[in-house]
Amino acid sequence: MAVASIPAALRRSADSLDDAEVLRIRNDFPVLGREVNGRPLIYLDSGATSQNPLSVLEAEQEFYEQRNAAVHRGAHHLAVEATEAFEDARQAVAAFVGARYEEIVWTSNATEAVNLLAYSFSNASLGRGGEAAARFALAPGDEIVATEMEHHANLIPWQELAARTGATFRYIPVDDDGALRMEEAAAIIGPRTKILAFTHASNVLGTVNPVPELVALARGAGALVVLDACQSAPHLPLDVKALDVDFAVFSGHKMLGPTGIGALYGRQELLDALPPFLTGGSMITKVTMEGAGYLPAPQRFEAGTQRISQAIALAAAVNYLRETGMERIHAWETALGRRLVEGLSAIDGVRVLGPAPGQERIGLAAFDVAGVHAHDVGQFLDDRGIAVRVGHHCAQPLHRRLGLTATTRASTYLYNTTAEIDAFLAAVSEVRGYFRAGE
Amino acid sequence: MSGLDALYQQIILDHSKARHGSGLDTPAPAGAEAVSHQLNPVCGDEITLRAVVEGGRIRQLRWDGAGCAISMASASVLSDLAEGMELAEFGVLAGAFREMMRSRGKIEPDEEVLAEAAAFAGVSRYAARVKCAMLAWVAAEDAVGRASGGASG
Ligand SMILES: Cc1ncc(COP(=O)(O)O)c(C=O)c1O
């Protein structure tokens, strides 16, 4: 498959990323060359959705031009090629997160992956899946535990699951800096806990949560662990086996891939025992007018015609990330994140959420500007061609806990330069003056 | 004028600070009253607005809210303009404001009808901000409509 991206050799260097290399990387991302409001686009919203390199766009186009066909159905040539490319993509994504091939289930996005789990647990609670699925069944007296910093996608499905099954929903609170209160976690997670769901890295605070400690607490309680890897899979080396979680979810569009594709990772023995959520074509063994038998994972969770071009394009995305090197990307974004936090903290009237400067965080920062609403901050920045996210970032409870309704968030990726961060900081320092804040 | 200055007209910035009509502690005068609460789920902006209607007129319009400069200024201008208006007149004003907001910057605002509210014409070019400008107006149409027994004119 021909790709026009920069040669991998240029990106596989052992040295750390620097601005010169980032400028070369940017050439692979057509959208980064455009202007907004007469200014060069400064894209600082990769935490919401990332941009796509040419190799990803080309992979999707190549599929439609050369091998468009439904997978796992039909014996014709295109169908065979499409199926191979689709399953190769699964292998690439599995390897990228340290999983085995059978342990990656395609979904539309992380939200759908969490819902898939929650509804499969629901079905188990109704007795579906028989004895093997009894371990997933929830009933009054059982507890589902999440955290106060969750994205709504890893929160509401669990609240709903609790409501459907009579289980109790609980959460680990955060402190004023947004860190999980681990002493409370130890008290909350106990013999009643059936599920512990938490985010690896916070999309608002930038905090990286202590996965080993949380997993140890869950293991001690016999609970299943669900990891929201939406903000970690794209930005740091992720190994779901090393982290020893039972399930993990992530979205393709946040890791250089297209929209419409995400994945659920699950330990194979768990996925094979879990009753399906969506049912229909392509996930069955034998169907009669009385009922059906189901294929093992991952097919058992992939009913209906799949997102084929998107899966193939996501594989191109993880290849791009792998060739560039996740360690290097992580180090670069950590440096950008530090620059962001230090710069923002030095601006009068700006309060940065999350860990203080110097403490670990991924390359993003959400902040409040005293006297100026986040929407106005975002508008001011947009006028300068700077794209940021404003609002509650799908984390209302966390904002409420921190005494805010909306914040502005700048989030980086491998294609952001230090000059962009500096231009962003310079613009933020003008915001309060423009809106006459403090008058 | 830059795009940003056309959006954030001085009148808008002034009103976003002055917030005329803000505060629900003011006692309500005699008349039929109704309260409307509106929320913009995208950004969490909120407004609670109380209208008192008597003798076919809006006697008082008071509100409380939190939000961006556009939504706060819009509530402030609205309260200035609508207080004392006949219901039919308010209907014309609110209709003209809505029409302007839907115009994507394509129609010249009728300053005779809209008065200071014409300053929001620039907002209609920013699809994401139209809801901000409309928040107080939606609340007012709702509250006035209910306070006047369903017919806001
Ligand atoms: C931490 C986190 N979890 C879950 C999601 C949901 O992702 P998606 O909307 O792609 O399903 C996001 C994206 O905003 C996120 O940042």
Coordinates of C-alpha atoms and ligand atoms in Angstrom, one line a residue:
Chain A
M1 CA 0.0 0.0 0.0
A2 CA 1.6 3.3 -1.1
V3 CA 1.8 6.0 1.5
A4 CA 3.1 9.5 1.0
S5 CA 4.1 10.1 4.6
I6 CA 7.6 11.0 5.6
P7 CA 9.9 8.0 5.7
A8 CA 9.7 6.0 8.9
A9 CA 13.4 6.1 9.2
L10 CA 13.2 9.8 9.9
R11 CA 10.8 9.3 12.7
R12 CA 12.4 6.2 14.3
S13 CA 15.4 8.1 15.5
A14 CA 16.5 7.2 19.0
D15 CA 16.8 10.9 19.9
S16 CA 14.0 12.7 21.5
L17 CA 11.6 14.7 19.5
D18 CA 12.5 18.3 18.9
D19 CA 10.9 21.3 17.1
A20 CA 12.7 20.5 13.9
E21 CA 11.4 17.0 13.8
V22 CA 7.9 18.1 14.8
L23 CA 8.0 20.6 11.9
R24 CA 8.7 17.6 9.5
I25 CA 5.9 15.6 11.2
R26 CA 3.5 18.4 10.6
N27 CA 4.0 18.0 6.8
D28 CA 2.1 14.7 7.1
F29 CA -1.0 16.4 8.5
P30 CA -2.7 18.4 5.7
V31 CA -5.1 20.2 8.0
L32 CA -2.3 21.7 10.0
G33 CA -1.3 23.8 7.0
R34 CA -4.5 25.7 6.8
E35 CA -5.4 29.2 8.1
V36 CA -8.2 30.3 10.4
N37 CA -9.3 33.9 10.5
G38 CA -6.3 34.8 8.5
R39 CA -3.8 33.2 10.9
P40 CA -2.1 29.9 10.8
L41 CA -4.2 27.3 12.6
I42 CA -2.8 26.4 16.1
Y43 CA -4.6 23.2 16.9
L44 CA -4.7 22.6 20.7
D45 CA -7.8 20.4 20.8
S46 CA -6.4 16.9 20.2
G47 CA -7.8 15.8 23.6
A48 CA -11.2 16.1 21.9
T49 CA -10.2 14.8 18.5
S50 CA -6.8 14.5 16.9
Q51 CA -5.9 15.2 13.3
N52 CA -5.0 12.6 10.7
P53 CA -1.8 12.0 8.8
L54 CA -1.8 11.3 5.1
S55 CA -1.1 7.6 5.7
V56 CA -4.4 7.3 7.5
L57 CA -6.4 9.2 4.9
E58 CA -4.8 7.2 2.2
A59 CA -5.5 3.9 3.9
E60 CA -9.2 4.7 4.1
Q61 CA -9.2 5.8 0.5
E62 CA -7.2 2.8 -0.7
F63 CA -9.7 0.5 0.9
Y64 CA -12.6 2.1 -1.0
E65 CA -10.8 2.3 -4.2
Q66 CA -9.4 -1.3 -4.2
R67 CA -11.1 -3.7 -1.8
N68 CA -14.5 -2.4 -0.6
A69 CA -16.5 -5.4 0.5
A70 CA -18.3 -6.7 3.6
V71 CA -16.1 -8.8 5.8
H72 CA -16.6 -12.4 7.1
R73 CA -19.3 -12.9 4.4
G74 CA -18.9 -14.1 0.9
A75 CA -16.1 -15.9 -0.9
H76 CA -15.3 -13.5 -3.6
H77 CA -11.9 -11.9 -4.0
L78 CA -12.7 -8.5 -2.6
A79 CA -14.4 -10.0 0.4
V80 CA -11.3 -12.1 1.2
E81 CA -9.0 -9.1 0.9
A82 CA -11.3 -6.9 2.9
T83 CA -11.5 -9.5 5.6
E84 CA -7.7 -9.9 5.7
A85 CA -7.1 -6.2 6.0
F86 CA -9.8 -5.8 8.6
E87 CA -8.3 -8.6 10.8
D88 CA -4.7 -7.4 10.2
A89 CA -5.9 -4.0 11.5
R90 CA -7.1 -5.8 14.7
Q91 CA -3.7 -7.4 15.1
A92 CA -2.0 -4.0 14.7
V93 CA -4.2 -2.3 17.3
A94 CA -3.9 -5.3 19.7
A95 CA -0.2 -5.2 19.5
F96 CA -0.2 -1.4 20.0
V97 CA -1.8 -1.8 23.4
G98 CA -0.1 -5.1 24.4
A99 CA -3.2 -7.2 23.9
R100 CA -3.8 -10.4 22.0
Y101 CA -5.6 -10.4 18.7
E102 CA -8.8 -12.1 20.0
E103 CA -9.0 -9.6 22.9
I104 CA -9.8 -6.5 20.8
V105 CA -13.5 -5.9 19.9
W106 CA -14.3 -3.1 17.5
T107 CA -16.8 -0.5 18.6
S108 CA -17.7 2.9 17.2
N109 CA -15.9 4.7 20.0
A110 CA -15.0 4.5 23.7
T111 CA -18.5 5.5 24.7
E112 CA -20.0 2.5 22.8
A113 CA -17.3 0.2 24.3
V114 CA -18.3 1.2 27.9
N115 CA -22.0 0.8 27.0
L116 CA -21.3 -2.6 25.4
L117 CA -19.8 -3.7 28.7
A118 CA -22.5 -2.3 30.8
Y119 CA -25.3 -3.9 28.8
S120 CA -23.5 -7.2 28.7
F121 CA -23.2 -7.1 32.5
S122 CA -26.9 -6.3 32.5
N123 CA -27.7 -9.3 30.3
A124 CA -25.6 -11.4 32.6
S125 CA -27.6 -10.0 35.6
L126 CA -30.8 -11.2 33.8
G127 CA -29.3 -14.7 33.7
R128 CA -28.1 -14.6 30.1
G129 CA -24.9 -16.4 29.4
G130 CA -25.6 -19.1 32.0
E131 CA -23.2 -20.3 34.7
A132 CA -20.2 -18.9 32.9
A133 CA -21.6 -15.4 33.0
A134 CA -22.7 -15.5 36.6
R135 CA -19.5 -13.7 37.7
F136 CA -20.7 -10.6 35.8
A137 CA -24.2 -10.6 37.3
L138 CA -25.1 -7.7 39.6
A139 CA -27.8 -7.6 42.2
P140 CA -28.9 -5.4 45.1
G141 CA -26.0 -5.3 47.6
D142 CA -23.4 -5.3 44.9
E143 CA -21.4 -2.1 44.2
I144 CA -20.0 -0.4 41.1
V145 CA -17.3 2.0 41.9
A146 CA -16.0 4.8 39.6
T147 CA -14.3 8.1 40.3
E148 CA -15.4 11.8 40.6
M149 CA -13.1 12.7 37.7
E150 CA -14.7 10.5 35.1
H151 CA -15.8 11.6 31.6
H152 CA -19.5 11.1 31.3
A153 CA -18.8 8.2 29.0
N154 CA -17.3 6.2 31.9
L155 CA -19.9 7.4 34.4
I156 CA -23.4 7.4 33.1
P157 CA -23.3 3.8 31.7
W158 CA -22.4 2.6 35.2
Q159 CA -25.0 4.7 36.9
E160 CA -27.6 3.3 34.5
L161 CA -26.3 -0.3 35.1
A162 CA -26.7 0.2 38.8
A163 CA -30.2 1.5 38.3
R164 CA -31.1 -1.5 36.1
T165 CA -29.8 -4.1 38.4
G166 CA -30.4 -2.6 41.8
A167 CA -26.7 -2.5 42.5
T168 CA -25.2 0.6 44.3
F169 CA -23.1 3.2 42.4
R170 CA -20.3 4.7 44.4
Y171 CA -17.3 6.9 43.5
I172 CA -13.9 7.7 44.8
P173 CA -13.8 11.5 45.5
V174 CA -11.0 13.8 44.4
D175 CA -9.1 16.4 46.5
D176 CA -8.8 20.1 45.6
D177 CA -6.0 19.5 43.2
G178 CA -8.2 16.9 41.5
A179 CA -6.1 13.9 42.7
L180 CA -8.0 10.7 43.7
R181 CA -8.3 10.4 47.5
M182 CA -6.6 7.0 47.7
E183 CA -7.3 6.6 51.4
E184 CA -11.0 6.8 50.6
A185 CA -10.5 4.5 47.7
A186 CA -9.2 1.9 50.1
A187 CA -12.3 2.3 52.3
I188 CA -14.8 2.3 49.4
I189 CA -13.4 -0.7 47.5
G190 CA -14.4 -3.8 49.4
P191 CA -16.1 -7.2 49.2
R192 CA -19.3 -5.7 47.7
T193 CA -17.4 -4.1 44.8
K194 CA -18.0 -6.0 41.6
I195 CA -16.7 -3.4 39.1
L196 CA -14.1 -0.7 39.5
A197 CA -14.1 1.7 36.5
F198 CA -11.7 4.6 36.2
T199 CA -9.8 6.7 33.8
H200 CA -6.1 6.1 33.2
A201 CA -5.4 9.8 32.4
S202 CA -7.9 12.6 33.1
N203 CA -9.2 14.6 30.1
V204 CA -9.6 17.7 32.3
L205 CA -6.9 17.5 34.9
G206 CA -4.2 15.7 33.0
T207 CA -3.5 13.6 36.0
V208 CA -2.3 10.1 35.5
N209 CA -4.0 7.9 38.0
P210 CA -2.1 5.2 40.0
V211 CA -3.3 2.2 38.1
P212 CA -1.3 -0.4 40.1
E213 CA -2.6 0.7 43.4
L214 CA -6.2 0.8 42.1
V215 CA -5.9 -2.6 40.5
A216 CA -4.4 -4.0 43.7
L217 CA -7.5 -2.7 45.6
A218 CA -9.8 -4.2 43.1
R219 CA -8.0 -7.6 43.1
G220 CA -8.1 -7.7 46.8
A221 CA -11.9 -7.2 46.6
G222 CA -12.4 -9.6 43.7
A223 CA -13.7 -6.8 41.5
L224 CA -13.3 -6.5 37.7
V225 CA -11.3 -3.5 36.5
V226 CA -12.4 -1.3 33.6
L227 CA -9.8 1.2 32.4
D228 CA -10.8 4.3 30.3
A229 CA -7.7 4.6 28.2
C230 CA -9.0 7.4 25.9
Q231 CA -6.4 9.8 27.1
S232 CA -3.5 7.4 27.6
A233 CA -3.6 5.1 24.5
P234 CA -2.9 8.0 22.2
H235 CA -0.2 9.7 24.3
L236 CA 1.9 7.2 26.2
P237 CA 3.2 3.6 25.9
L238 CA 0.2 1.5 26.9
D239 CA 0.4 -2.2 27.9
V240 CA -2.9 -3.5 29.1
K241 CA -1.3 -6.8 30.2
A242 CA 1.4 -5.0 32.3
L243 CA -1.3 -2.9 33.9
D244 CA -3.3 -6.0 34.6
V245 CA -6.7 -4.5 33.9
D246 CA -9.6 -6.7 32.9
F247 CA -11.1 -4.4 30.3
A248 CA -10.0 -1.2 28.6
V249 CA -11.6 1.2 26.1
F250 CA -10.3 3.8 23.7
S251 CA -11.3 5.8 20.7
G252 CA -9.6 5.9 17.3
H253 CA -10.3 9.5 16.5
K254 CA -8.2 10.6 19.5
M255 CA -5.1 8.7 18.3
L256 CA -4.7 10.0 14.7
G257 CA -7.4 7.7 13.4
P258 CA -10.8 8.4 11.8
T259 CA -14.1 8.9 13.7
G260 CA -16.4 5.9 13.9
I261 CA -13.9 3.4 15.3
G262 CA -12.9 2.5 18.8
A263 CA -12.1 -0.6 20.7
L264 CA -12.9 -2.6 23.8
Y265 CA -10.0 -4.7 25.2
G266 CA -11.0 -7.6 27.4
R267 CA -9.1 -10.6 28.8
Q268 CA -10.0 -13.4 26.5
E269 CA -11.6 -15.7 29.1
L270 CA -13.8 -12.9 30.3
L271 CA -14.9 -11.9 26.8
D272 CA -15.7 -15.5 25.9
A273 CA -17.9 -15.8 29.0
L274 CA -19.7 -12.4 28.6
P275 CA -23.1 -12.5 27.0
P276 CA -23.4 -10.3 23.9
F277 CA -24.9 -6.8 23.9
L278 CA -25.9 -6.3 20.2
T279 CA -27.1 -9.3 18.4
G280 CA -27.7 -10.1 14.8
G281 CA -25.7 -11.2 11.8
S282 CA -22.0 -12.2 11.8
M283 CA -21.9 -13.1 15.5
I284 CA -23.6 -16.4 15.6
T285 CA -22.9 -20.1 15.3
K286 CA -26.3 -21.7 14.8
V287 CA -29.7 -20.0 14.6
T288 CA -33.1 -21.6 14.8
M289 CA -36.5 -20.1 15.2
E290 CA -36.1 -20.7 19.0
G291 CA -32.7 -19.1 19.6
A292 CA -29.1 -18.8 18.7
G293 CA -25.6 -19.8 19.7
Y294 CA -22.8 -17.2 19.7
L295 CA -19.3 -17.2 18.3
P296 CA -16.4 -16.6 20.7
A297 CA -15.0 -13.1 21.1
P298 CA -14.3 -10.8 19.3
Q299 CA -17.0 -11.8 16.7
R300 CA -19.6 -12.3 19.4
F301 CA -19.6 -8.6 20.0
E302 CA -19.5 -7.5 16.4
A303 CA -23.0 -7.9 15.1
G304 CA -23.8 -6.5 11.8
T305 CA -21.7 -5.0 9.0
Q306 CA -18.6 -3.5 10.5
R307 CA -16.6 -0.2 10.3
I308 CA -14.1 -1.7 7.9
S309 CA -12.4 1.3 6.4
Q310 CA -12.2 2.9 9.8
A311 CA -10.5 -0.1 11.4
I312 CA -8.0 -0.2 8.5
A313 CA -7.3 3.5 8.9
L314 CA -6.9 3.1 12.6
A315 CA -4.3 0.5 12.0
A316 CA -2.4 3.0 9.8
A317 CA -2.7 5.5 12.7
V318 CA -1.2 3.2 15.3
N319 CA 1.5 2.3 12.8
Y320 CA 2.3 6.0 12.5
L321 CA 2.5 6.3 16.2
R322 CA 4.6 3.2 16.6
E323 CA 7.0 4.3 14.0
T324 CA 7.4 7.7 15.6
G325 CA 7.8 6.0 19.0
M326 CA 5.4 6.3 21.9
E327 CA 8.2 6.9 24.4
R328 CA 9.3 9.9 22.3
I329 CA 5.8 11.2 21.8
H330 CA 5.1 10.9 25.5
A331 CA 8.3 12.7 26.4
W332 CA 7.6 15.5 23.9
E333 CA 4.1 16.0 25.1
T334 CA 5.2 16.0 28.8
A335 CA 7.5 18.8 27.9
L336 CA 4.7 20.7 26.1
G337 CA 2.4 20.1 29.1
R338 CA 5.0 21.5 31.5
R339 CA 5.4 24.6 29.4
L340 CA 1.6 25.0 29.2
V341 CA 1.2 24.7 33.0
E342 CA 4.1 26.9 33.9
G343 CA 3.1 29.5 31.4
L344 CA -0.5 29.6 32.3
S345 CA 0.2 29.6 36.1
A346 CA 2.3 32.7 35.6
I347 CA -0.6 34.7 34.0
D348 CA -2.5 36.9 36.4
G349 CA -6.0 35.6 37.1
V350 CA -5.5 32.2 35.5
R351 CA -6.1 29.1 37.6
V352 CA -4.9 25.8 36.2
L353 CA -6.8 22.7 37.2
G354 CA -5.0 19.5 38.3
P355 CA -1.5 18.8 39.4
A356 CA 0.7 21.7 40.3
P357 CA 3.6 22.7 38.0
G358 CA 6.3 20.1 38.3
Q359 CA 4.0 17.2 39.0
E360 CA 3.2 14.5 36.5
R361 CA 0.6 15.3 33.9
I362 CA -0.1 14.5 30.3
G363 CA 0.2 17.3 27.7
L364 CA -3.0 19.1 28.5
A365 CA -4.2 21.9 30.8
A366 CA -7.7 23.1 31.6
F367 CA -7.9 26.5 33.2
D368 CA -10.2 29.2 34.5
V369 CA -9.7 32.8 33.7
A370 CA -11.0 35.0 36.5
G371 CA -13.9 37.2 35.4
V372 CA -14.1 35.7 31.9
H373 CA -16.3 32.9 30.8
A374 CA -14.7 30.0 29.0
H375 CA -16.8 30.6 25.9
D376 CA -15.4 34.1 25.6
V377 CA -11.9 32.8 26.2
G378 CA -12.3 30.3 23.4
Q379 CA -13.8 32.9 21.1
F380 CA -10.9 35.2 21.7
L381 CA -8.4 32.5 21.0
D382 CA -10.3 31.4 17.9
D383 CA -9.9 34.9 16.5
R384 CA -6.2 34.2 16.6
G385 CA -6.5 30.9 14.8
I386 CA -6.1 29.0 18.1
A387 CA -8.4 26.0 18.6
V388 CA -9.1 25.0 22.2
R389 CA -12.0 23.2 23.9
V390 CA -14.4 25.2 26.2
G391 CA -17.1 23.9 28.5
H392 CA -17.2 21.1 31.0
H393 CA -15.4 18.6 28.7
C394 CA -18.1 16.0 29.5
A395 CA -17.0 16.0 33.2
Q396 CA -19.7 18.0 35.0
P397 CA -19.4 16.4 38.4
L398 CA -15.6 17.1 38.4
H399 CA -16.2 20.8 37.5
R400 CA -18.8 21.1 40.2
R401 CA -16.4 19.6 42.7
L402 CA -13.8 22.2 41.7
G403 CA -16.4 25.0 42.0
L404 CA -16.6 25.7 38.3
T405 CA -19.1 25.2 35.5
A406 CA -16.9 25.6 32.4
T407 CA -13.2 25.8 31.7
T408 CA -10.9 26.3 28.7
R409 CA -8.7 23.4 27.8
A410 CA -5.6 23.3 25.6
S411 CA -4.4 19.8 24.7
T412 CA -1.4 18.9 22.7
Y413 CA -0.2 16.1 20.5
L414 CA 3.0 15.0 18.7
Y415 CA 2.5 17.7 16.0
N416 CA 2.5 20.7 18.3
T417 CA 5.5 23.0 18.5
T418 CA 6.9 25.0 21.4
A419 CA 6.3 28.1 19.3
E420 CA 2.6 27.2 19.2
I421 CA 2.4 26.9 23.0
D422 CA 4.1 30.3 23.3
A423 CA 1.7 31.9 20.9
F424 CA -1.2 30.4 22.9
L425 CA 0.2 31.7 26.2
A426 CA 0.7 35.1 24.7
A427 CA -2.9 35.2 23.6
V428 CA -4.2 34.0 26.9
S429 CA -2.3 36.8 28.7
E430 CA -4.4 39.3 26.7
V431 CA -7.8 37.8 27.5
R432 CA -8.6 39.6 30.7
G433 CA -7.6 42.9 29.4
Y434 CA -9.9 42.5 26.3
F435 CA -12.9 41.6 28.4
R436 CA -12.1 44.2 31.1
A437 CA -12.1 41.5 33.7
G438 CA -11.8 42.7 37.3
E439 CA -13.6 46.0 36.5
Chain B
M1 CA -13.4 46.5 13.1
S2 CA -11.9 43.0 13.5
G3 CA -14.3 40.0 13.6
L4 CA -13.8 39.8 17.3
D5 CA -14.7 43.4 17.9
A6 CA -17.7 43.1 15.7
L7 CA -18.9 40.3 17.9
Y8 CA -18.0 41.9 21.2
Q9 CA -19.4 45.3 20.5
Q10 CA -18.7 47.9 23.2
I11 CA -22.4 47.8 24.1
I12 CA -22.2 44.1 24.7
L13 CA -19.1 44.3 26.8
D14 CA -20.6 47.2 28.8
H15 CA -23.9 45.3 29.4
S16 CA -22.0 42.1 30.3
K17 CA -20.6 44.0 33.2
A18 CA -23.6 46.2 34.1
R19 CA -26.1 43.3 34.0
H20 CA -29.3 45.4 34.2
G21 CA -32.2 43.7 35.7
S22 CA -30.1 41.1 37.4
G23 CA -31.2 40.0 40.9
L24 CA -34.3 38.2 41.8
D25 CA -34.3 39.6 45.4
T26 CA -36.1 42.7 44.1
P27 CA -39.7 42.4 45.2
A28 CA -42.1 41.7 42.4
P29 CA -44.8 44.4 41.8
A30 CA -48.5 43.5 41.7
G31 CA -49.5 41.4 38.7
A32 CA -49.4 38.0 37.2
E33 CA -45.9 36.5 37.5
A34 CA -44.2 33.5 35.9
V35 CA -40.6 32.2 36.2
S36 CA -38.7 30.5 33.5
H37 CA -35.4 28.6 33.9
Q38 CA -33.3 27.9 30.8
L39 CA -30.1 26.0 30.5
N40 CA -27.6 25.7 27.7
P41 CA -26.3 22.2 28.1
V42 CA -23.3 22.8 25.9
C43 CA -21.6 25.2 28.2
G44 CA -23.7 25.0 31.3
D45 CA -24.9 28.6 31.0
E46 CA -28.1 29.1 33.1
I47 CA -30.7 31.8 33.5
T48 CA -33.7 32.1 35.8
L49 CA -36.0 34.9 34.7
R50 CA -39.1 36.3 36.3
A51 CA -41.7 38.3 34.4
V52 CA -44.5 40.3 36.0
V53 CA -47.4 41.1 33.6
E54 CA -50.2 43.5 34.4
G55 CA -52.7 45.4 32.3
G56 CA -51.3 44.1 29.0
R57 CA -47.8 45.3 29.9
I58 CA -44.6 43.8 31.2
R59 CA -44.3 45.5 34.5
Q60 CA -41.0 43.9 35.5
L61 CA -38.4 41.6 34.1
R62 CA -35.7 40.3 36.5
W63 CA -33.2 37.6 36.1
D64 CA -30.3 35.7 37.7
G65 CA -27.8 33.8 35.8
A66 CA -24.2 32.7 35.0
G67 CA -22.7 32.6 31.6
C68 CA -20.6 34.2 28.9
A69 CA -20.4 37.8 28.0
I70 CA -22.9 37.4 25.2
S71 CA -25.6 35.6 27.3
M72 CA -25.2 38.0 30.2
A73 CA -25.3 41.1 28.0
S74 CA -28.2 39.8 26.1
A75 CA -30.2 39.4 29.3
S76 CA -29.2 42.9 30.4
V77 CA -30.3 44.5 27.2
L78 CA -33.5 42.5 27.1
S79 CA -34.5 43.6 30.6
D80 CA -33.8 47.3 29.7
L81 CA -36.0 47.0 26.5
A82 CA -38.8 44.8 27.6
E83 CA -39.7 46.4 30.9
G84 CA -42.8 48.6 30.4
M85 CA -43.5 47.2 27.0
E86 CA -47.0 46.3 25.8
L87 CA -47.3 42.5 25.2
A88 CA -47.8 43.0 21.5
E89 CA -44.8 45.3 21.2
F90 CA -42.7 42.7 23.1
G91 CA -43.9 40.0 20.7
V92 CA -42.6 42.1 17.7
L93 CA -39.3 42.8 19.5
A94 CA -38.7 39.1 20.4
G95 CA -39.7 38.1 16.9
A96 CA -37.2 40.5 15.3
F97 CA -34.4 39.4 17.6
R98 CA -35.0 35.7 16.8
E99 CA -35.1 36.5 13.1
M100 CA -31.8 38.4 13.4
M101 CA -30.2 35.5 15.3
R102 CA -31.2 33.1 12.6
S103 CA -29.9 35.2 9.8
R104 CA -26.3 34.1 9.9
G105 CA -25.4 37.8 9.5
K106 CA -27.3 38.2 6.3
I107 CA -30.0 40.6 7.2
E108 CA -29.5 44.2 8.4
P109 CA -31.1 44.5 11.9
D110 CA -34.1 46.9 12.1
E111 CA -32.8 49.3 14.7
E112 CA -36.2 50.9 15.1
V113 CA -37.5 47.7 16.5
L114 CA -34.4 46.3 18.0
A115 CA -32.8 49.4 19.5
E116 CA -29.7 48.4 21.5
A117 CA -30.5 44.7 20.8
A118 CA -29.3 45.3 17.2
A119 CA -25.7 45.2 18.7
F120 CA -26.1 41.4 18.7
A121 CA -26.3 41.2 14.9
G122 CA -22.7 40.1 14.8
V123 CA -23.4 37.1 17.0
S124 CA -25.6 35.6 14.3
R125 CA -22.4 34.8 12.3
Y126 CA -21.2 32.5 15.0
A127 CA -23.5 29.5 15.0
A128 CA -22.1 28.3 18.2
R129 CA -22.9 31.5 20.0
V130 CA -26.5 32.1 18.9
K131 CA -27.8 29.9 21.7
C132 CA -25.9 32.2 24.2
A133 CA -27.6 35.3 22.9
M134 CA -31.0 33.6 22.7
L135 CA -31.0 32.1 26.3
A136 CA -32.6 35.1 28.1
W137 CA -35.0 35.7 25.2
V138 CA -36.3 32.1 25.3
A139 CA -36.8 32.5 29.0
A140 CA -38.6 35.8 28.6
E141 CA -40.9 34.5 25.9
D142 CA -41.7 31.6 28.1
A143 CA -42.3 33.5 31.3
V144 CA -44.2 36.4 29.7
G145 CA -46.3 34.0 27.7
R146 CA -47.3 32.1 30.9
A147 CA -47.7 35.2 33.0
S148 CA -50.1 36.6 30.4
G149 CA -52.1 33.4 30.2
G150 CA -50.6 31.9 27.1
A151 CA -50.8 34.9 24.8
S152 CA -47.6 36.9 24.8
G153 CA -48.9 39.0 21.8
Ligands
LIG1 C1 -11.3 10.3 29.2 C2 -12.3 10.1 28.1 N1 -13.2 9.1 28.2 C3 -14.1 8.9 27.2 C4 -14.2 9.7 26.2 C5 -15.3 9.4 25.2 O1 -14.8 9.2 23.9 P1 -15.7 9.1 22.6 O2 -16.6 10.3 22.6 O3 -14.8 9.0 21.5 O4 -16.6 7.9 22.8 C6 -13.3 10.8 26.1 C7 -13.5 11.8 24.9 O5 -13.9 12.9 25.0 C8 -12.4 11.0 27.1 O6 -11.5 12.1 27.0

